[in-house]
Short mmCIF file of C-alpha atoms and ligand atoms in Angstrom, two decimals:
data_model
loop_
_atom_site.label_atom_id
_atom_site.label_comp_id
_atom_site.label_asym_id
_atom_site.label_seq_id
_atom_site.Cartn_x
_atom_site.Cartn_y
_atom_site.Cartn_z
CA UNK R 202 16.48 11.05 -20.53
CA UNK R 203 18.58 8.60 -23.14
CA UNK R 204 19.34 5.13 -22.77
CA UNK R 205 22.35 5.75 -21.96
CA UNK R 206 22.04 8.09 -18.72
CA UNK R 207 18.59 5.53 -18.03
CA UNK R 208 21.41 2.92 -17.77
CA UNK R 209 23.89 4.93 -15.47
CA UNK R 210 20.69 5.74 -13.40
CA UNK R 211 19.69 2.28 -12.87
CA UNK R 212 23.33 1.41 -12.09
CA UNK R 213 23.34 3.02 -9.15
CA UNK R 214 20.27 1.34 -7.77
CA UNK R 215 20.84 -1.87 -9.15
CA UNK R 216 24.32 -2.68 -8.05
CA UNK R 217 24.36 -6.59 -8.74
CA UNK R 218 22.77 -6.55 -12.35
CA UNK R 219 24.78 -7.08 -15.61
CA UNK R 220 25.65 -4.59 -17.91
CA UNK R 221 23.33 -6.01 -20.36
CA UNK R 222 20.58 -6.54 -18.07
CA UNK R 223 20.48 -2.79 -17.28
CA UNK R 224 20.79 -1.62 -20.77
CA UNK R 225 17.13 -3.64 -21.46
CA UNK R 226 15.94 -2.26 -18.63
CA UNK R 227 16.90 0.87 -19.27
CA UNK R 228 15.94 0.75 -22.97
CA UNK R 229 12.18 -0.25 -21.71
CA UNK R 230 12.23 2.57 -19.26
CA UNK R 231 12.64 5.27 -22.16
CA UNK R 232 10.10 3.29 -24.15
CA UNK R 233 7.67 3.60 -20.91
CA UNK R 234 9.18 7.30 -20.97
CA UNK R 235 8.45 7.97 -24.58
CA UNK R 236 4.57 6.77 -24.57
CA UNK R 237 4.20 8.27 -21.20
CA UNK R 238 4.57 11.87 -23.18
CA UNK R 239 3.10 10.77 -25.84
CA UNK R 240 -0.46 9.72 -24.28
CA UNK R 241 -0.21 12.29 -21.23
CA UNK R 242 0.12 10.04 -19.16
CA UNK R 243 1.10 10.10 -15.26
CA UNK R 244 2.91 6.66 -13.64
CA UNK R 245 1.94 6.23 -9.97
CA UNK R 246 3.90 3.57 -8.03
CA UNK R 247 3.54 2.27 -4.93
CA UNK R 248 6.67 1.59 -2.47
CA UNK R 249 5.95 -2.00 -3.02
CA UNK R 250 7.42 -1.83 -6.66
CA UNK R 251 10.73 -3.50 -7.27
CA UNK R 252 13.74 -1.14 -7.56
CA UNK R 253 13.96 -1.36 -11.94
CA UNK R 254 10.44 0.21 -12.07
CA UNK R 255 10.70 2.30 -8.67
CA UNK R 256 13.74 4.09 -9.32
CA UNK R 257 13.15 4.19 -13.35
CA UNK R 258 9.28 5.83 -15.00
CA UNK R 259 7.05 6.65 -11.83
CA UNK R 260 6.15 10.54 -11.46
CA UNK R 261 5.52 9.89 -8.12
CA UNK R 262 6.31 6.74 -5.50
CA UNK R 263 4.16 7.29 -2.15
CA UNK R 264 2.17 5.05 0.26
CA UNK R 265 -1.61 4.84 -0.46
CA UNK R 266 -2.82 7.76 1.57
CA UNK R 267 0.16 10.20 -0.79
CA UNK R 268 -0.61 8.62 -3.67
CA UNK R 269 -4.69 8.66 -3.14
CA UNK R 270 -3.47 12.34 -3.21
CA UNK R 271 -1.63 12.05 -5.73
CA UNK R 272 -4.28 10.64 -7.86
CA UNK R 273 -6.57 13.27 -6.95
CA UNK R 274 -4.40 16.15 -8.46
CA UNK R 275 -3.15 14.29 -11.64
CA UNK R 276 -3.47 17.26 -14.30
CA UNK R 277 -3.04 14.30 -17.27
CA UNK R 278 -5.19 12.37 -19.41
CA UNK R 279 -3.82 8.89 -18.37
CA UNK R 280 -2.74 7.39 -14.98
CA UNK R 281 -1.05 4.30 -14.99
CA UNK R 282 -1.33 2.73 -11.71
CA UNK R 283 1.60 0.49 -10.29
CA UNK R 284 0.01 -0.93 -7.37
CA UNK R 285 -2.99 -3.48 -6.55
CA UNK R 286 -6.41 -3.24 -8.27
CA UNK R 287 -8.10 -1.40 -4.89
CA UNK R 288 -5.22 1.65 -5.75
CA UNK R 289 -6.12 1.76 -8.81
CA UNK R 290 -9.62 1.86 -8.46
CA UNK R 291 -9.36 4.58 -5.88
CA UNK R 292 -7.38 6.98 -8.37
CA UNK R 293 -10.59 5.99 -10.69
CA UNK R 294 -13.55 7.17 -7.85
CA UNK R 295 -11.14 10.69 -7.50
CA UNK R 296 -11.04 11.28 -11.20
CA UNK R 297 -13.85 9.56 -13.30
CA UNK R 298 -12.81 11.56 -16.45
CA UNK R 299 -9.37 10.65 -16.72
CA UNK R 300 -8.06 6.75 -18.25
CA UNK R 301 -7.18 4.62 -15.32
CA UNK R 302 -4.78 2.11 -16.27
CA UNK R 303 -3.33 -1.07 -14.35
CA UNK R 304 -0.19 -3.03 -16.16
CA UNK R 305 -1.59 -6.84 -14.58
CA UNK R 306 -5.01 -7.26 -14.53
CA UNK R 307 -5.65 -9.74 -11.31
CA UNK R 308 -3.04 -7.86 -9.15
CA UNK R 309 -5.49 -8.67 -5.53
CA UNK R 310 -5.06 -8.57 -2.14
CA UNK R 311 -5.81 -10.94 0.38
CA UNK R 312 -7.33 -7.81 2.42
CA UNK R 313 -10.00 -6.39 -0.14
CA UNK R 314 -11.26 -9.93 -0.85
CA UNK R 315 -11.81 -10.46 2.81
CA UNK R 316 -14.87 -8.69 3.11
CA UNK R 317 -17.75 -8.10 0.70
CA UNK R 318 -20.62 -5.27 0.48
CA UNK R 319 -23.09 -7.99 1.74
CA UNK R 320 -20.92 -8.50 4.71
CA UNK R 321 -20.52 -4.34 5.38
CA UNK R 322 -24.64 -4.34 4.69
CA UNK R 323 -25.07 -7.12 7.90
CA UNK R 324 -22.60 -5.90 10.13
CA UNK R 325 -24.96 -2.56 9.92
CA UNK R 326 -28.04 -3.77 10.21
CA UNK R 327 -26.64 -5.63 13.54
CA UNK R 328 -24.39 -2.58 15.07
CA UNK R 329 -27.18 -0.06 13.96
CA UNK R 330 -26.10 3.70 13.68
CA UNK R 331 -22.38 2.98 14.56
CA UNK R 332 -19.75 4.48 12.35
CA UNK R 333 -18.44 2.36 9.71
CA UNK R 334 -14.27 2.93 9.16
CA UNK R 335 -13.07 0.73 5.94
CA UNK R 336 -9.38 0.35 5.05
CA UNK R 337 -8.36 1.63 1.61
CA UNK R 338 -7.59 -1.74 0.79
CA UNK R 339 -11.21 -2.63 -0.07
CA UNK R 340 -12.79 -2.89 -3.11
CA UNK R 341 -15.18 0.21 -4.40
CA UNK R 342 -18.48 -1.13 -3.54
CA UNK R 343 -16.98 -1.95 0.17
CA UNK R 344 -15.98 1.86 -0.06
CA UNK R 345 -19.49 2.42 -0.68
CA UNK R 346 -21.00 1.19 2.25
CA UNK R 347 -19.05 3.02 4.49
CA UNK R 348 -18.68 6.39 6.64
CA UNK R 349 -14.74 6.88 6.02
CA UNK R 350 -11.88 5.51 4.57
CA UNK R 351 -8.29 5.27 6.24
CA UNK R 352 -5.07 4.19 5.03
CA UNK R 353 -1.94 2.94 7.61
CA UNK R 354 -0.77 6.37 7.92
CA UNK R 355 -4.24 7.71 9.29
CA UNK R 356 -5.79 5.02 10.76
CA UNK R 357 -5.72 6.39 14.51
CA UNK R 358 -6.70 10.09 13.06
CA UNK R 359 -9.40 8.62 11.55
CA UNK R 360 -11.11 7.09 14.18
CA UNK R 361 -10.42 9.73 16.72
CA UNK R 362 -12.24 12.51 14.59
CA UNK R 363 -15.20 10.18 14.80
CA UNK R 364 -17.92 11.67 17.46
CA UNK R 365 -18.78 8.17 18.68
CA UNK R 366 -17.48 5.81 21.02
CA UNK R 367 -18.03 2.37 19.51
CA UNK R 368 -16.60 2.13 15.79
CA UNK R 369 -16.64 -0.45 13.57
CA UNK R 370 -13.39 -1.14 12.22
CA UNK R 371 -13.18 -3.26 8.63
CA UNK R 372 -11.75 -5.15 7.11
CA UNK R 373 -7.58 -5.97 8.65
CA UNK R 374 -7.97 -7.91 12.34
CA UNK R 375 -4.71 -6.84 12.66
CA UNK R 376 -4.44 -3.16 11.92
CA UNK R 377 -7.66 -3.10 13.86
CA UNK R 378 -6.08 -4.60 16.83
CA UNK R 379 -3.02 -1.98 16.70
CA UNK R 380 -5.42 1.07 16.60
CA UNK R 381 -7.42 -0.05 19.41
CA UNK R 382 -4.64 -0.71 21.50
CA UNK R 383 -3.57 3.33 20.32
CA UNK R 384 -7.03 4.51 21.18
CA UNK R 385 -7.83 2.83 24.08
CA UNK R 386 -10.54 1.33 22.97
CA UNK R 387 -11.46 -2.79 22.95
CA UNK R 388 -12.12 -4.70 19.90
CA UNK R 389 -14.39 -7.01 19.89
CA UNK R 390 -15.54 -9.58 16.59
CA UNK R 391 -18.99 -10.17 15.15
CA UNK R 392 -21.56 -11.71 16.52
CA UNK R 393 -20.49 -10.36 20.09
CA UNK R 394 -22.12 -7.14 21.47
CA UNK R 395 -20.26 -3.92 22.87
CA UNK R 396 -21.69 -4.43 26.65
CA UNK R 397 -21.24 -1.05 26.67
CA UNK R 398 -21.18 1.99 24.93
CA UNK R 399 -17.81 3.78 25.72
CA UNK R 400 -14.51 2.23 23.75
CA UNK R 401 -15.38 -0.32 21.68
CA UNK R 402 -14.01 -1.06 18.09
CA UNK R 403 -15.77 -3.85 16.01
CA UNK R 404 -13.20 -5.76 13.70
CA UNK R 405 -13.30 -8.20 11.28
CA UNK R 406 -11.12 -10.88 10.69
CA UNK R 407 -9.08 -10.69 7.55
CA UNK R 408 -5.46 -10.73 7.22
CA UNK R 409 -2.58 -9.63 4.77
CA UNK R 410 -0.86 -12.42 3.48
CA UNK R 411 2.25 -11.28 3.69
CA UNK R 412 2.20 -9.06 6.74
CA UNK R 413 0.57 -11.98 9.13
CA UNK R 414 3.65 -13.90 8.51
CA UNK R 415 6.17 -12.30 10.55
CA UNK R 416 6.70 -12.87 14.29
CA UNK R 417 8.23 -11.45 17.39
CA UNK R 418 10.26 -14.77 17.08
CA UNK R 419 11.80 -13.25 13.82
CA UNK R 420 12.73 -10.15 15.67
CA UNK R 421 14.13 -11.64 18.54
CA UNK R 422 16.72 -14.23 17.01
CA UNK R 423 17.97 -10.97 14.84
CA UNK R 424 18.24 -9.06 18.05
CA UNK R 425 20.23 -12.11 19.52
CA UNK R 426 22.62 -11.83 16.43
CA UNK R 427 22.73 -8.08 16.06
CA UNK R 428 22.07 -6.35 19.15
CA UNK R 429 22.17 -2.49 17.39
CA UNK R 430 19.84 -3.65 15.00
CA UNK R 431 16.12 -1.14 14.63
CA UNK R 432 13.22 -3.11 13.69
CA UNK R 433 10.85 -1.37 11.87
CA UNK R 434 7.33 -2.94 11.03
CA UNK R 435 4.03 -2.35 9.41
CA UNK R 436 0.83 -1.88 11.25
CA UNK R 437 -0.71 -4.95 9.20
CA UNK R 438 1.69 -7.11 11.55
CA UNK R 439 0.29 -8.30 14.22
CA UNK R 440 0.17 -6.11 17.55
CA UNK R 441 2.45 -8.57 19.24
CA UNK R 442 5.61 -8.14 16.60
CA UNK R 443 4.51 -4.58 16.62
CA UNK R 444 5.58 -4.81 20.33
CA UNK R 445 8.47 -6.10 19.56
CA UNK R 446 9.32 -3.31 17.00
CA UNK R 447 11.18 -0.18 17.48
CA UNK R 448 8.91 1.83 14.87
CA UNK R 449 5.90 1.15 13.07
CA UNK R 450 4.73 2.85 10.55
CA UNK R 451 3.57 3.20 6.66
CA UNK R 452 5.68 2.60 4.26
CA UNK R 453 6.37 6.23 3.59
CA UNK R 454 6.83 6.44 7.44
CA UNK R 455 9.10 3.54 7.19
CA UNK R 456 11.19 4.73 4.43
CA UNK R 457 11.32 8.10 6.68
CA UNK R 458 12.82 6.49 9.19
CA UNK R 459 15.38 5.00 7.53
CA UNK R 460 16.66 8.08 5.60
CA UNK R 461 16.74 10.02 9.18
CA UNK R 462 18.08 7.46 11.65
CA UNK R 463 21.50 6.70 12.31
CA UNK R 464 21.23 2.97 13.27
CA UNK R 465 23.81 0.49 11.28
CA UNK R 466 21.35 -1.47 10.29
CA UNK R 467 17.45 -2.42 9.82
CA UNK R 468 14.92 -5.03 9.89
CA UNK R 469 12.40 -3.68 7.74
CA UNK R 470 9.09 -6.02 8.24
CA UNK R 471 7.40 -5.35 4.93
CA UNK R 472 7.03 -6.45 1.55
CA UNK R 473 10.55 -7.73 0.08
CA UNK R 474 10.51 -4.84 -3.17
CA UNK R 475 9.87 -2.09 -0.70
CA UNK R 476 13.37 -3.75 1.84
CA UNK R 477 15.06 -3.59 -2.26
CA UNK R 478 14.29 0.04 -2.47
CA UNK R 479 15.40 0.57 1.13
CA UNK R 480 18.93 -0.82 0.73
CA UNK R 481 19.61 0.70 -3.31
CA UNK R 482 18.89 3.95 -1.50
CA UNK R 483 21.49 3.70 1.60
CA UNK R 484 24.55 1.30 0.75
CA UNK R 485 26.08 3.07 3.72
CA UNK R 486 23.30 1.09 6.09
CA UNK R 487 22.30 -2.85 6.28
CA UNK R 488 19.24 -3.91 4.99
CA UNK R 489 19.07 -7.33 7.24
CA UNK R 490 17.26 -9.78 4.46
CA UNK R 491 14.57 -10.95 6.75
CA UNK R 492 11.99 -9.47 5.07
CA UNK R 493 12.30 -11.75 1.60
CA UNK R 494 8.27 -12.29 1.27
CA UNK R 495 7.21 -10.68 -1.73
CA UNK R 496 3.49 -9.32 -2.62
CA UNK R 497 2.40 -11.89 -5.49
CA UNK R 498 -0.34 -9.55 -5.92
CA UNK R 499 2.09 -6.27 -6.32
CA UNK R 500 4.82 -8.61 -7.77
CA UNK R 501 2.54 -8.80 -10.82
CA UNK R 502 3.61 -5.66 -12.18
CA UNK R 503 7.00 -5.11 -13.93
CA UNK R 504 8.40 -2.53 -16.55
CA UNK R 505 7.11 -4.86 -19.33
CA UNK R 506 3.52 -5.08 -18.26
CA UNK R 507 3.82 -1.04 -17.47
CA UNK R 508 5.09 -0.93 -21.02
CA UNK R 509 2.21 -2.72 -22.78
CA UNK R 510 -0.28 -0.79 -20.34
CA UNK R 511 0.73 2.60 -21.92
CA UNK R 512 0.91 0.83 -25.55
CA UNK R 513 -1.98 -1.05 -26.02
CA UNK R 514 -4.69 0.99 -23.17
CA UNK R 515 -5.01 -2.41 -20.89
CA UNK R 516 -6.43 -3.34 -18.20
CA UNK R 517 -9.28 0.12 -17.51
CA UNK R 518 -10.07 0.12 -14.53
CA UNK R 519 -13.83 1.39 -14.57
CA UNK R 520 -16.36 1.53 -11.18
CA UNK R 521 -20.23 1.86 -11.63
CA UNK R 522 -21.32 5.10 -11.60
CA UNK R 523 -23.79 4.71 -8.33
CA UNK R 524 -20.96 2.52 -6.76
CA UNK R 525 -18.26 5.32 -7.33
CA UNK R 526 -20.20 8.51 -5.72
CA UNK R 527 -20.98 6.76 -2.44
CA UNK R 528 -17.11 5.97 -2.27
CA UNK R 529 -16.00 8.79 -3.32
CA UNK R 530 -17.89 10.28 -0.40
CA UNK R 531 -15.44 8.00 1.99
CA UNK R 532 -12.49 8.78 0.40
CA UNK R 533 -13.00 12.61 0.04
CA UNK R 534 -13.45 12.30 3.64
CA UNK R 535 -10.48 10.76 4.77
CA UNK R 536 -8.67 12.83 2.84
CA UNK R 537 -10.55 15.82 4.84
CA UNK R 538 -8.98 14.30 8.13
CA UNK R 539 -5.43 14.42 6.27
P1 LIG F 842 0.81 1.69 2.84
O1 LIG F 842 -0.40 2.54 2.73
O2 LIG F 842 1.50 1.79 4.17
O3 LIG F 842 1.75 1.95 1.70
O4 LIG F 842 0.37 0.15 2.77
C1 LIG F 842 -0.26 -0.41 1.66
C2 LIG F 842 -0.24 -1.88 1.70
O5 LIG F 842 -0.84 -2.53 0.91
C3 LIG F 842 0.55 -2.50 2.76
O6 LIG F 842 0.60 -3.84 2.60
FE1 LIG F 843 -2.62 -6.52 0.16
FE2 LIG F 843 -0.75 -7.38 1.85
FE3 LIG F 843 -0.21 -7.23 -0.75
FE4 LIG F 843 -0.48 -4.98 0.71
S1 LIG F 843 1.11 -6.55 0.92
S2 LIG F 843 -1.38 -5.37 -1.31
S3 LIG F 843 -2.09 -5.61 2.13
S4 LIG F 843 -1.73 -8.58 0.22
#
């Protein structure tokens, strides 16, 4: 593609820029374009990235579970991952031979640095020989310690193809809560005890940042202002906005719903890029602007830094061997459950 059909592209995505603004953007895109031949290189970006690099150099956009997938069939040398470091790490444990890039080096989340190996080892030693279900956003060595792996989308799949009653459940309080209330099961917190066997899920208390921050407050004064509104919210958020939703979902399932509904208009409680996306892909519906809470962690990454990524081979992304063949095991598994 040229700079100047790049440009027309991004015009229809990016309704409000300048003409000059697009044509740098667009001129970096066919840079990105350009090396991305040149080193054999795949871009995966997650729903989270703003619409210039969403709708612009990415081979494939996805939530974490399609683009764990994603990463496991790249047929490429490179992949440059536009996401947080735990997504990029994960493409790393599926394919140890190929280059794992990521454009900003300290792109975190509050989730994977809630909980530590050390923490996965005691919860073990005191809920012996239960199941151990991590989120995908954990770090590798976290991976490591556990049975599974699940992602939003699979969360409830995952746990019911478990043959065990009591299931420890690490590391999102939140997401933990939502798929015990799905499951029937109750969720208790360390140090307490299941008092019995049947139906219990063992959480842990860490939070997403930005997730945590919406409320069924929010969602009621926008139903009190626009009373055909659909609320649509991520199963980080807590179970009581979840209540209040109309749909929860990933952010695939999200972006789903959107495309296939007929409602006027949307509150979309998610990351702010991903509510961007949302509303450069349907001018015919309303995007309300709730939702303006960016990532900081996924807001790190931008064309430029994707640019100098491909350019210049920064940041690798590299897990210890022993570290990446326990994980692998987790997340070779929950991709068994689909
Ligand atoms: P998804 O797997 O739904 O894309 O979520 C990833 C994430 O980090 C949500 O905050
Ligand atoms: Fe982590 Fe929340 Fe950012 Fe997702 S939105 S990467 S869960 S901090």
């Amino acid at each position: 593609m040229n700079i100047e059909e790049m440009t027309r592209k991004l015009q229809t995505y990016l309704r409000e820029a300048s003409g000059p603004e697009l044509r740098r953007k667009a001129e970096l895109a066919c840079e990105i374009l350009q090396l991305k031949q040149e080193k054999n290189a795949v871009i995966l970006a997650h729903n989270y990235m703003s619409p210039d690099l969403f709708y612009s150099v990415p081979d494939f956009t996805g939530d974490s579970l399609e683009l764990s997938r994603k990463a496991a069939a790249a047929d490429c040398d490179v992949i440059v991952f536009c996401g947080v470091e735990f997504m990029a790490e994960t493409a790393k444990i599926l394919s140890p031979d190929k280059t794992v890039l990521i454009p900003a080096e300290k792109a975190g989340c509050s989730l994977a640095t809630g909980i530590t190996a050390g923490d996965v080892r005691r919860l073990k030693a005191q809920y012996p020989g239960v199941p151990v279900v991590t989120y995908i956003n954990t770090y590798a060595d976290v991976k490591a310690e556990c049975d599974v792996c699940c992602t939003s989308g699979n969360a409830a799949r995952v746990v019911a193809s478990l043959d065990s009653d009591t299931v420890i459940f690490l590391p999102d309080e939140y997401l933990g809560r939502n798929v015990a209330r799905g499951s029937g099961k109750r969720i208790i917190f360390p140090p307490a005890k299941p008092d019995s066997a049947a139906g219990r899920m063992i959480g842990w208390h860490a939070r997403c940042e930005v997730h945590e921050q919406f409320t069924p407050e929010d969602i009621a004064r926008v139903r009190a202002g626009y009373p055909d509104v659909a609320v649509l919210a991520h199963p980080e958020c807590s179970p009581a906005v979840l209540d209040a939703a109309d749909f929860a979902g990933s952010t695939s399932a999200m972006l789903r719903y959107v495309a296939e509904s007929k409602a006027p208009r949307y509150l979309i409680l998610t990351e702010a890029a991903m509510c961007e996306n949302v509303a450069a892909a349907h001018p015919d519906k309303e995007i309300l602007p709730l939702c303006r809470i960016r990532c900081p962690h996924m807001a790190l990454i931008t064309l430029e830094n994707t640019r100098d990524a491909l350019k210049t081979g920064r940041y690798a992304v590299e897990v210890p061997e022993e570290i990446r063949r326990r994980a692998l095991r987790s997340v070779e598994r929950m991709l068994a459950i689909g």
